[in-house]
PDB file of C-alpha atoms in Angstrom:
ATOM      1  CA  MET A  18      -1.271  97.185  72.290  1.00 67.00           C
ATOM      2  CA  ALA A  19      -4.550  96.761  70.373  1.00 71.00           C
ATOM      3  CA  VAL A  20      -2.721  95.937  67.145  1.00 74.00           C
ATOM      4  CA  PHE A  21      -0.405  93.536  68.974  1.00 74.00           C
ATOM      5  CA  VAL A  22      -3.408  91.707  70.470  1.00 73.00           C
ATOM      6  CA  ALA A  23      -5.053  91.596  67.029  1.00 78.00           C
ATOM      7  CA  LEU A  24      -2.061  89.575  65.839  1.00 82.00           C
ATOM      8  CA  GLY A  25      -3.263  86.852  68.206  1.00 82.00           C
ATOM      9  CA  ALA A  26      -6.617  86.909  66.405  1.00 83.00           C
ATOM     10  CA  PHE A  27      -4.692  86.615  63.117  1.00 87.00           C
ATOM     11  CA  LEU A  28      -2.970  83.422  64.278  1.00 87.00           C
ATOM     12  CA  MET A  29      -6.147  81.889  65.735  1.00 83.00           C
ATOM     13  CA  THR A  30      -8.050  82.521  62.498  1.00 88.00           C
ATOM     14  CA  LEU A  31      -5.372  80.748  60.483  1.00 90.00           C
ATOM     15  CA  ALA A  32      -5.418  77.875  62.982  1.00 87.00           C
ATOM     16  CA  GLY A  33      -9.179  77.492  62.518  1.00 82.00           C
ATOM     17  CA  GLY A  34      -8.874  77.406  58.729  1.00 87.00           C
ATOM     18  CA  TRP A  35      -5.970  74.950  58.897  1.00 86.00           C
ATOM     19  CA  THR A  36      -8.079  72.641  61.076  1.00 82.00           C
ATOM     20  CA  ALA A  37     -10.939  72.765  58.566  1.00 79.00           C
ATOM     21  CA  GLN A  38      -8.541  71.762  55.780  1.00 79.00           C
ATOM     22  CA  ARG A  39      -6.999  68.861  57.670  1.00 79.00           C
ATOM     23  CA  VAL A  40     -10.245  67.029  58.419  1.00 71.00           C
ATOM     24  CA  THR A  41     -11.645  66.796  54.898  1.00 62.00           C
ATOM     25  CA  ASP A  42     -12.041  63.013  55.282  1.00 63.00           C
ATOM     26  CA  ARG A  43     -14.628  63.751  57.975  1.00 74.00           C
ATOM     27  CA  ARG A  44     -16.514  66.368  56.005  1.00 70.00           C
ATOM     28  CA  HIS A  45     -19.852  65.677  57.682  1.00 78.00           C
ATOM     29  CA  LEU A  46     -18.285  66.270  61.092  1.00 80.00           C
ATOM     30  CA  VAL A  47     -16.655  69.489  59.868  1.00 76.00           C
ATOM     31  CA  LEU A  48     -19.985  70.785  58.578  1.00 77.00           C
ATOM     32  CA  GLY A  49     -21.801  69.726  61.735  1.00 84.00           C
ATOM     33  CA  LEU A  50     -19.262  71.570  63.875  1.00 82.00           C
ATOM     34  CA  ALA A  51     -19.360  74.622  61.598  1.00 77.00           C
ATOM     35  CA  GLY A  52     -23.163  74.748  61.868  1.00 84.00           C
ATOM     36  CA  GLY A  53     -22.978  74.633  65.651  1.00 87.00           C
ATOM     37  CA  LEU A  54     -20.305  77.313  65.786  1.00 82.00           C
ATOM     38  CA  MET A  55     -22.330  79.572  63.506  1.00 80.00           C
ATOM     39  CA  LEU A  56     -25.501  79.017  65.529  1.00 87.00           C
ATOM     40  CA  GLY A  57     -23.641  79.825  68.735  1.00 85.00           C
ATOM     41  CA  VAL A  58     -22.026  82.946  67.287  1.00 80.00           C
ATOM     42  CA  VAL A  59     -25.392  84.266  66.095  1.00 85.00           C
ATOM     43  CA  GLY A  60     -27.533  83.459  69.119  1.00 88.00           C
ATOM     44  CA  LEU A  61     -25.029  83.970  71.922  1.00 86.00           C
ATOM     45  CA  ASP A  62     -22.684  86.649  70.579  1.00 80.00           C
ATOM     46  CA  LEU A  63     -23.927  88.687  67.607  1.00 78.00           C
ATOM     47  CA  LEU A  64     -27.581  89.190  68.572  1.00 86.00           C
ATOM     48  CA  PRO A  65     -26.970  90.238  72.188  1.00 87.00           C
ATOM     49  CA  GLU A  66     -24.333  92.725  71.021  1.00 81.00           C
ATOM     50  CA  ALA A  67     -26.599  94.006  68.247  1.00 82.00           C
ATOM     51  CA  LEU A  68     -29.530  94.522  70.621  1.00 86.00           C
ATOM     52  CA  GLU A  69     -27.320  96.419  73.041  1.00 84.00           C
ATOM     53  CA  ALA A  70     -25.716  98.612  70.390  1.00 79.00           C
ATOM     54  CA  ALA A  71     -28.819  99.328  68.278  1.00 75.00           C
ATOM     55  CA  GLY A  72     -31.387  99.800  70.999  1.00 70.00           C
ATOM     56  CA  ASP A  73     -33.925 101.856  69.017  1.00 80.00           C
ATOM     57  CA  GLU A  74     -37.313 100.323  68.226  1.00 83.00           C
ATOM     58  CA  VAL A  75     -39.315 100.504  65.006  1.00 85.00           C
ATOM     59  CA  PHE A  76     -43.050  99.913  65.526  1.00 88.00           C
ATOM     60  CA  GLY A  77     -42.363  98.161  68.804  1.00 86.00           C
ATOM     61  CA  VAL A  78     -39.610  95.872  67.492  1.00 89.00           C
ATOM     62  CA  PRO A  79     -35.878  96.439  68.170  1.00 89.00           C
ATOM     63  CA  ALA A  80     -34.150  97.662  65.019  1.00 88.00           C
ATOM     64  CA  ALA A  81     -31.468  94.997  65.409  1.00 87.00           C
ATOM     65  CA  LEU A  82     -34.079  92.227  65.212  1.00 92.00           C
ATOM     66  CA  LEU A  83     -35.682  93.757  62.126  1.00 93.00           C
ATOM     67  CA  LEU A  84     -32.278  93.830  60.447  1.00 91.00           C
ATOM     68  CA  PHE A  85     -31.654  90.276  61.612  1.00 93.00           C
ATOM     69  CA  VAL A  86     -34.806  89.122  59.807  1.00 94.00           C
ATOM     70  CA  ALA A  87     -33.858  91.265  56.805  1.00 94.00           C
ATOM     71  CA  GLY A  88     -30.449  89.595  56.671  1.00 88.00           C
ATOM     72  CA  PHE A  89     -32.027  86.130  56.754  1.00 92.00           C
ATOM     73  CA  LEU A  90     -34.444  87.046  53.956  1.00 93.00           C
ATOM     74  CA  LEU A  91     -31.687  88.718  51.946  1.00 87.00           C
ATOM     75  CA  ALA A  92     -29.539  85.580  52.046  1.00 80.00           C
ATOM     76  CA  HIS A  93     -32.540  83.482  51.026  1.00 86.00           C
ATOM     77  CA  LEU A  94     -33.390  85.837  48.163  1.00 87.00           C
ATOM     78  CA  VAL A  95     -29.828  85.894  46.843  1.00 76.00           C
ATOM     79  CA  GLU A  96     -29.576  82.118  46.876  1.00 74.00           C
ATOM     80  CA  ARG A  97     -32.956  81.686  45.169  1.00 79.00           C
ATOM     81  CA  LEU A  98     -31.989  84.158  42.449  1.00 77.00           C
ATOM     82  CA  LEU A  99     -28.715  82.333  41.840  1.00 65.00           C
ATOM     83  CA  ALA A 100     -30.519  78.994  41.818  1.00 66.00           C
ATOM     84  CA  ALA A 101     -32.995  80.320  39.242  1.00 66.00           C
ATOM     85  CA  ARG A 102     -30.112  81.515  37.090  1.00 62.00           C
ATOM     86  CA  ARG A 103     -28.445  78.107  37.239  1.00 57.00           C
ATOM     87  CA  ALA A 104     -31.740  76.388  36.401  1.00 57.00           C
ATOM     88  CA  ALA A 105     -32.163  78.660  33.377  1.00 59.00           C
ATOM     89  CA  HIS A 106     -28.806  77.381  32.131  1.00 52.00           C
ATOM     90  CA  GLY A 107     -29.774  73.766  32.683  1.00 52.00           C
ATOM     91  CA  ALA A 108     -27.947  73.140  35.978  1.00 49.00           C
ATOM     92  CA  ASP A 109     -29.327  71.098  38.857  1.00 49.00           C
ATOM     93  CA  GLU A 110     -29.444  73.398  41.874  1.00 49.00           C
ATOM     94  CA  HIS A 111     -29.045  70.497  44.288  1.00 47.00           C
ATOM     95  CA  GLU A 112     -25.875  69.222  42.614  1.00 48.00           C
ATOM     96  CA  HIS A 113     -24.183  72.491  41.706  1.00 49.00           C
ATOM     97  CA  ARG A 114     -23.851  75.099  44.415  1.00 62.00           C
ATOM     98  CA  SER A 115     -23.055  78.644  43.415  1.00 73.00           C
ATOM     99  CA  PRO A 116     -19.476  79.707  44.186  1.00 81.00           C
ATOM    100  CA  GLU A 117     -20.704  83.302  44.440  1.00 79.00           C
ATOM    101  CA  VAL A 118     -22.737  82.459  47.541  1.00 77.00           C
ATOM    102  CA  GLY A 119     -19.688  80.996  49.240  1.00 79.00           C
ATOM    103  CA  LEU A 120     -17.517  83.987  48.363  1.00 85.00           C
ATOM    104  CA  THR A 121     -20.188  86.436  49.527  1.00 82.00           C
ATOM    105  CA  ALA A 122     -20.613  84.604  52.822  1.00 80.00           C
ATOM    106  CA  ALA A 123     -16.848  84.484  53.331  1.00 84.00           C
ATOM    107  CA  ALA A 124     -16.603  88.201  52.529  1.00 86.00           C
ATOM    108  CA  ALA A 125     -19.197  88.845  55.234  1.00 81.00           C
ATOM    109  CA  MET A 126     -17.044  86.838  57.645  1.00 81.00           C
ATOM    110  CA  VAL A 127     -14.062  89.018  56.698  1.00 87.00           C
ATOM    111  CA  GLY A 128     -16.140  92.124  57.400  1.00 83.00           C
ATOM    112  CA  HIS A 129     -17.151  90.713  60.761  1.00 76.00           C
ATOM    113  CA  SER A 130     -13.510  89.997  61.624  1.00 82.00           C
ATOM    114  CA  ALA A 131     -12.619  93.596  60.760  1.00 85.00           C
ATOM    115  CA  MET A 132     -15.320  94.722  63.177  1.00 77.00           C
ATOM    116  CA  ASP A 133     -13.769  92.433  65.794  1.00 76.00           C
ATOM    117  CA  GLY A 134     -10.520  94.331  65.342  1.00 81.00           C
ATOM    118  CA  VAL A 135     -12.370  97.633  65.702  1.00 79.00           C
ATOM    119  CA  ALA A 136     -13.936  96.303  68.912  1.00 71.00           C
ATOM    120  CA  ILE A 137     -10.488  95.472  70.296  1.00 76.00           C
ATOM    121  CA  GLY A 138      -9.161  98.938  69.481  1.00 77.00           C
ATOM    122  CA  ALA A 139     -12.209 100.708  70.904  1.00 68.00           C
ATOM    123  CA  ALA A 140     -12.066  98.642  74.107  1.00 61.00           C
ATOM    124  CA  PHE A 141      -8.417  99.546  74.684  1.00 72.00           C
ATOM    125  CA  GLN A 142      -9.366 103.199  74.269  1.00 65.00           C
ATOM    126  CA  VAL A 143     -11.734 102.749  77.216  1.00 55.00           C
ATOM    127  CA  GLY A 144      -9.145 100.999  79.389  1.00 60.00           C
ATOM    128  CA  GLY A 145      -6.667  98.155  79.641  1.00 62.00           C
ATOM    129  CA  GLY A 146      -9.032  95.865  81.561  1.00 56.00           C
ATOM    130  CA  MET A 147     -11.852  96.316  79.072  1.00 52.00           C
ATOM    131  CA  GLY A 148      -9.425  95.792  76.199  1.00 59.00           C
ATOM    132  CA  ALA A 149      -8.103  92.564  77.679  1.00 65.00           C
ATOM    133  CA  ALA A 150     -11.604  91.145  78.172  1.00 56.00           C
ATOM    134  CA  VAL A 151     -12.726  91.971  74.634  1.00 60.00           C
ATOM    135  CA  ALA A 152      -9.443  90.718  73.182  1.00 69.00           C
ATOM    136  CA  MET A 153      -9.814  87.358  74.942  1.00 64.00           C
ATOM    137  CA  ALA A 154     -13.303  86.871  73.536  1.00 60.00           C
ATOM    138  CA  VAL A 155     -12.295  87.904  70.011  1.00 69.00           C
ATOM    139  CA  ILE A 156      -9.169  85.732  69.902  1.00 72.00           C
ATOM    140  CA  ALA A 157     -11.091  82.700  71.200  1.00 64.00           C
ATOM    141  CA  HIS A 158     -13.915  82.913  68.696  1.00 65.00           C
ATOM    142  CA  ASP A 159     -11.659  83.844  65.757  1.00 78.00           C
ATOM    143  CA  PHE A 160     -10.720  80.161  65.637  1.00 79.00           C
ATOM    144  CA  ALA A 161     -14.378  79.520  64.794  1.00 75.00           C
ATOM    145  CA  ASP A 162     -14.339  82.398  62.273  1.00 80.00           C
ATOM    146  CA  GLY A 163     -11.376  80.912  60.418  1.00 86.00           C
ATOM    147  CA  PHE A 164     -12.946  77.462  60.497  1.00 83.00           C
ATOM    148  CA  ASN A 165     -16.235  78.781  59.132  1.00 81.00           C
ATOM    149  CA  THR A 166     -14.639  81.025  56.487  1.00 87.00           C
ATOM    150  CA  TYR A 167     -12.718  78.168  54.911  1.00 89.00           C
ATOM    151  CA  THR A 168     -15.680  75.771  55.207  1.00 83.00           C
ATOM    152  CA  LEU A 169     -18.188  78.190  53.659  1.00 80.00           C
ATOM    153  CA  THR A 170     -15.934  79.074  50.722  1.00 87.00           C
ATOM    154  CA  SER A 171     -15.094  75.477  49.843  1.00 85.00           C
ATOM    155  CA  LEU A 172     -18.609  74.123  50.467  1.00 77.00           C
ATOM    156  CA  TYR A 173     -20.017  76.133  47.559  1.00 78.00           C
ATOM    157  CA  GLY A 174     -17.590  74.734  45.017  1.00 79.00           C
ATOM    158  CA  ASN A 175     -14.770  77.274  45.147  1.00 84.00           C
ATOM    159  CA  ALA A 176     -11.234  76.065  44.493  1.00 84.00           C
ATOM    160  CA  ARG A 177      -8.907  75.522  47.426  1.00 86.00           C
ATOM    161  CA  ARG A 178      -6.809  78.566  46.515  1.00 89.00           C
ATOM    162  CA  ARG A 179      -9.892  80.789  46.801  1.00 90.00           C
ATOM    163  CA  ALA A 180     -10.763  79.288  50.162  1.00 89.00           C
ATOM    164  CA  VAL A 181      -7.207  79.886  51.381  1.00 92.00           C
ATOM    165  CA  ALA A 182      -7.263  83.451  50.023  1.00 92.00           C
ATOM    166  CA  MET A 183     -10.484  84.224  51.916  1.00 92.00           C
ATOM    167  CA  LEU A 184      -9.012  82.624  55.033  1.00 92.00           C
ATOM    168  CA  VAL A 185      -5.922  84.857  54.829  1.00 93.00           C
ATOM    169  CA  ALA A 186      -8.142  87.912  54.279  1.00 93.00           C
ATOM    170  CA  ASP A 187     -10.192  86.922  57.321  1.00 90.00           C
ATOM    171  CA  ALA A 188      -7.000  86.591  59.388  1.00 91.00           C
ATOM    172  CA  ILE A 189      -5.665  90.000  58.328  1.00 92.00           C
ATOM    173  CA  ALA A 190      -9.002  91.777  58.857  1.00 90.00           C
ATOM    174  CA  PRO A 191      -8.849  92.127  62.680  1.00 87.00           C
ATOM    175  CA  VAL A 192      -5.350  93.590  62.476  1.00 88.00           C
ATOM    176  CA  LEU A 193      -6.548  96.209  59.985  1.00 90.00           C
ATOM    177  CA  GLY A 194      -9.674  96.835  62.060  1.00 85.00           C
ATOM    178  CA  ALA A 195      -7.661  97.422  65.227  1.00 84.00           C
ATOM    179  CA  SER A 196      -5.271  99.708  63.345  1.00 87.00           C
ATOM    180  CA  SER A 197      -8.185 101.769  61.995  1.00 85.00           C
ATOM    181  CA  THR A 198      -9.230 102.792  65.517  1.00 79.00           C
ATOM    182  CA  LEU A 199      -6.163 105.010  65.597  1.00 79.00           C
ATOM    183  CA  LEU A 200      -7.918 107.146  62.975  1.00 80.00           C
ATOM    184  CA  PHE A 201     -11.686 106.907  63.616  1.00 71.00           C
ATOM    185  CA  THR A 202     -14.450 105.081  65.449  1.00 67.00           C
ATOM    186  CA  ILE A 203     -17.682 103.504  64.177  1.00 66.00           C
ATOM    187  CA  PRO A 204     -20.934 104.868  65.658  1.00 74.00           C
ATOM    188  CA  GLU A 205     -22.500 102.373  68.060  1.00 72.00           C
ATOM    189  CA  GLY A 206     -25.839 102.380  66.253  1.00 76.00           C
ATOM    190  CA  ALA A 207     -24.251 101.562  62.893  1.00 77.00           C
ATOM    191  CA  LEU A 208     -22.265  98.737  64.467  1.00 73.00           C
ATOM    192  CA  GLY A 209     -25.428  97.265  65.997  1.00 77.00           C
ATOM    193  CA  ALA A 210     -27.236  97.449  62.660  1.00 81.00           C
ATOM    194  CA  TYR A 211     -24.394  95.629  60.936  1.00 77.00           C
ATOM    195  CA  LEU A 212     -24.283  92.885  63.574  1.00 77.00           C
ATOM    196  CA  GLY A 213     -28.038  92.305  63.286  1.00 84.00           C
ATOM    197  CA  LEU A 214     -27.958  92.053  59.495  1.00 83.00           C
ATOM    198  CA  PHE A 215     -24.897  89.811  59.473  1.00 78.00           C
ATOM    199  CA  GLY A 216     -26.440  87.574  62.129  1.00 83.00           C
ATOM    200  CA  GLY A 217     -29.468  86.932  59.931  1.00 87.00           C
ATOM    201  CA  VAL A 218     -27.290  86.008  56.958  1.00 80.00           C
ATOM    202  CA  LEU A 219     -25.168  83.691  59.068  1.00 78.00           C
ATOM    203  CA  LEU A 220     -28.176  81.931  60.598  1.00 87.00           C
ATOM    204  CA  TYR A 221     -29.650  81.285  57.161  1.00 86.00           C
ATOM    205  CA  LEU A 222     -26.436  79.705  55.934  1.00 77.00           C
ATOM    206  CA  ALA A 223     -26.200  77.519  59.037  1.00 81.00           C
ATOM    207  CA  ALA A 224     -29.842  76.397  59.105  1.00 86.00           C
ATOM    208  CA  ALA A 225     -30.617  76.160  55.386  1.00 81.00           C
ATOM    209  CA  GLU A 226     -27.279  75.061  53.955  1.00 73.00           C
ATOM    210  CA  ILE A 227     -24.582  73.877  56.352  1.00 75.00           C
ATOM    211  CA  LEU A 228     -26.573  71.611  58.670  1.00 83.00           C
ATOM    212  CA  PRO A 229     -28.738  69.973  55.971  1.00 83.00           C
ATOM    213  CA  GLU A 230     -25.572  69.232  53.985  1.00 75.00           C
ATOM    214  CA  ALA A 231     -23.907  67.774  57.089  1.00 77.00           C
ATOM    215  CA  HIS A 232     -26.730  65.282  57.635  1.00 78.00           C
ATOM    216  CA  HIS A 233     -27.507  64.534  53.980  1.00 73.00           C
ATOM    217  CA  GLU A 234     -24.972  61.759  53.398  1.00 62.00           C
ATOM    218  CA  HIS A 235     -24.022  60.982  56.995  1.00 65.00           C
ATOM    219  CA  PRO A 236     -27.042  61.267  59.309  1.00 65.00           C
ATOM    220  CA  ALA A 237     -24.855  60.076  62.190  1.00 74.00           C
ATOM    221  CA  ARG A 238     -25.158  60.813  65.887  1.00 85.00           C
ATOM    222  CA  SER A 239     -21.560  62.054  65.860  1.00 87.00           C
ATOM    223  CA  THR A 240     -22.527  64.836  63.430  1.00 87.00           C
ATOM    224  CA  LEU A 241     -25.247  66.023  65.794  1.00 90.00           C
ATOM    225  CA  LEU A 242     -22.820  65.896  68.705  1.00 92.00           C
ATOM    226  CA  CYS A 243     -20.389  68.081  66.751  1.00 88.00           C
ATOM    227  CA  THR A 244     -23.144  70.635  66.213  1.00 90.00           C
ATOM    228  CA  VAL A 245     -23.976  70.713  69.911  1.00 93.00           C
ATOM    229  CA  ALA A 246     -20.269  70.937  70.764  1.00 92.00           C
ATOM    230  CA  GLY A 247     -19.828  73.909  68.418  1.00 86.00           C
ATOM    231  CA  ALA A 248     -22.667  75.856  70.047  1.00 89.00           C
ATOM    232  CA  ALA A 249     -21.419  74.900  73.523  1.00 92.00           C
ATOM    233  CA  PHE A 250     -17.915  76.132  72.672  1.00 86.00           C
ATOM    234  CA  ILE A 251     -19.241  79.587  71.769  1.00 82.00           C
ATOM    235  CA  TRP A 252     -21.264  79.604  75.006  1.00 87.00           C
ATOM    236  CA  LEU A 253     -18.058  78.884  76.911  1.00 85.00           C
ATOM    237  CA  VAL A 254     -16.194  81.655  75.119  1.00 76.00           C
ATOM    238  CA  VAL A 255     -18.972  84.184  75.807  1.00 76.00           C
ATOM    239  CA  GLY A 256     -19.167  83.096  79.452  1.00 81.00           C
ATOM    240  CA  ILE A 257     -15.400  83.490  79.973  1.00 76.00           C
ATOM    241  CA  ALA A 258     -15.470  86.900  78.313  1.00 65.00           C
ATOM    242  CA  GLU A 259     -18.191  88.085  80.665  1.00 65.00           C
TER     243      GLU A 259
END
């Protein structure tokens, strides 16, 4: 049953990526929506789950929040190092984004989708009702995952075939994650640590890259509304899941 439900996540992920491809003539709106979706996923989904799963404190601060900050700083450090490398070769960092950053971010999205599949499988091990609730939340927000995976990969200058390849990998990941629960389970603390770290990376990309790019050439009110709508959509998904 868990694997069958994960196939729904597979289809929703592809639908999200297909939507991102079809609206390329409204790129600023796509980026604005992607930024809102990413902000909503981090603040309303990933962080609460991370704090619940990794409840230990380090010097009075929850470990999940420390890893969240570490993820943000790690993403910033990686991008600065890549920018310095491009500058050393005579490239303008504002005109030439590094494809490696996009692929790394998309790979993180794939990893997150695999964890979604694991969550579905683990929930069905607890009971059918729990599995159904988790599955509904995962399938709903996998549309946003597919949308963001394709957008992130293409934003950083990767060819369309790479963006599509990462989208397909992101779609397959929850199926593989759900299947893996037939063999083993991930410790709750390790899962919380991963969610905190990934949340920090995702927030950096949304705040420092996606949203500034969305408003750079088209500082329109509609772009801002798309950002708000993206965050509101994740709020709705989380509320329904609860």
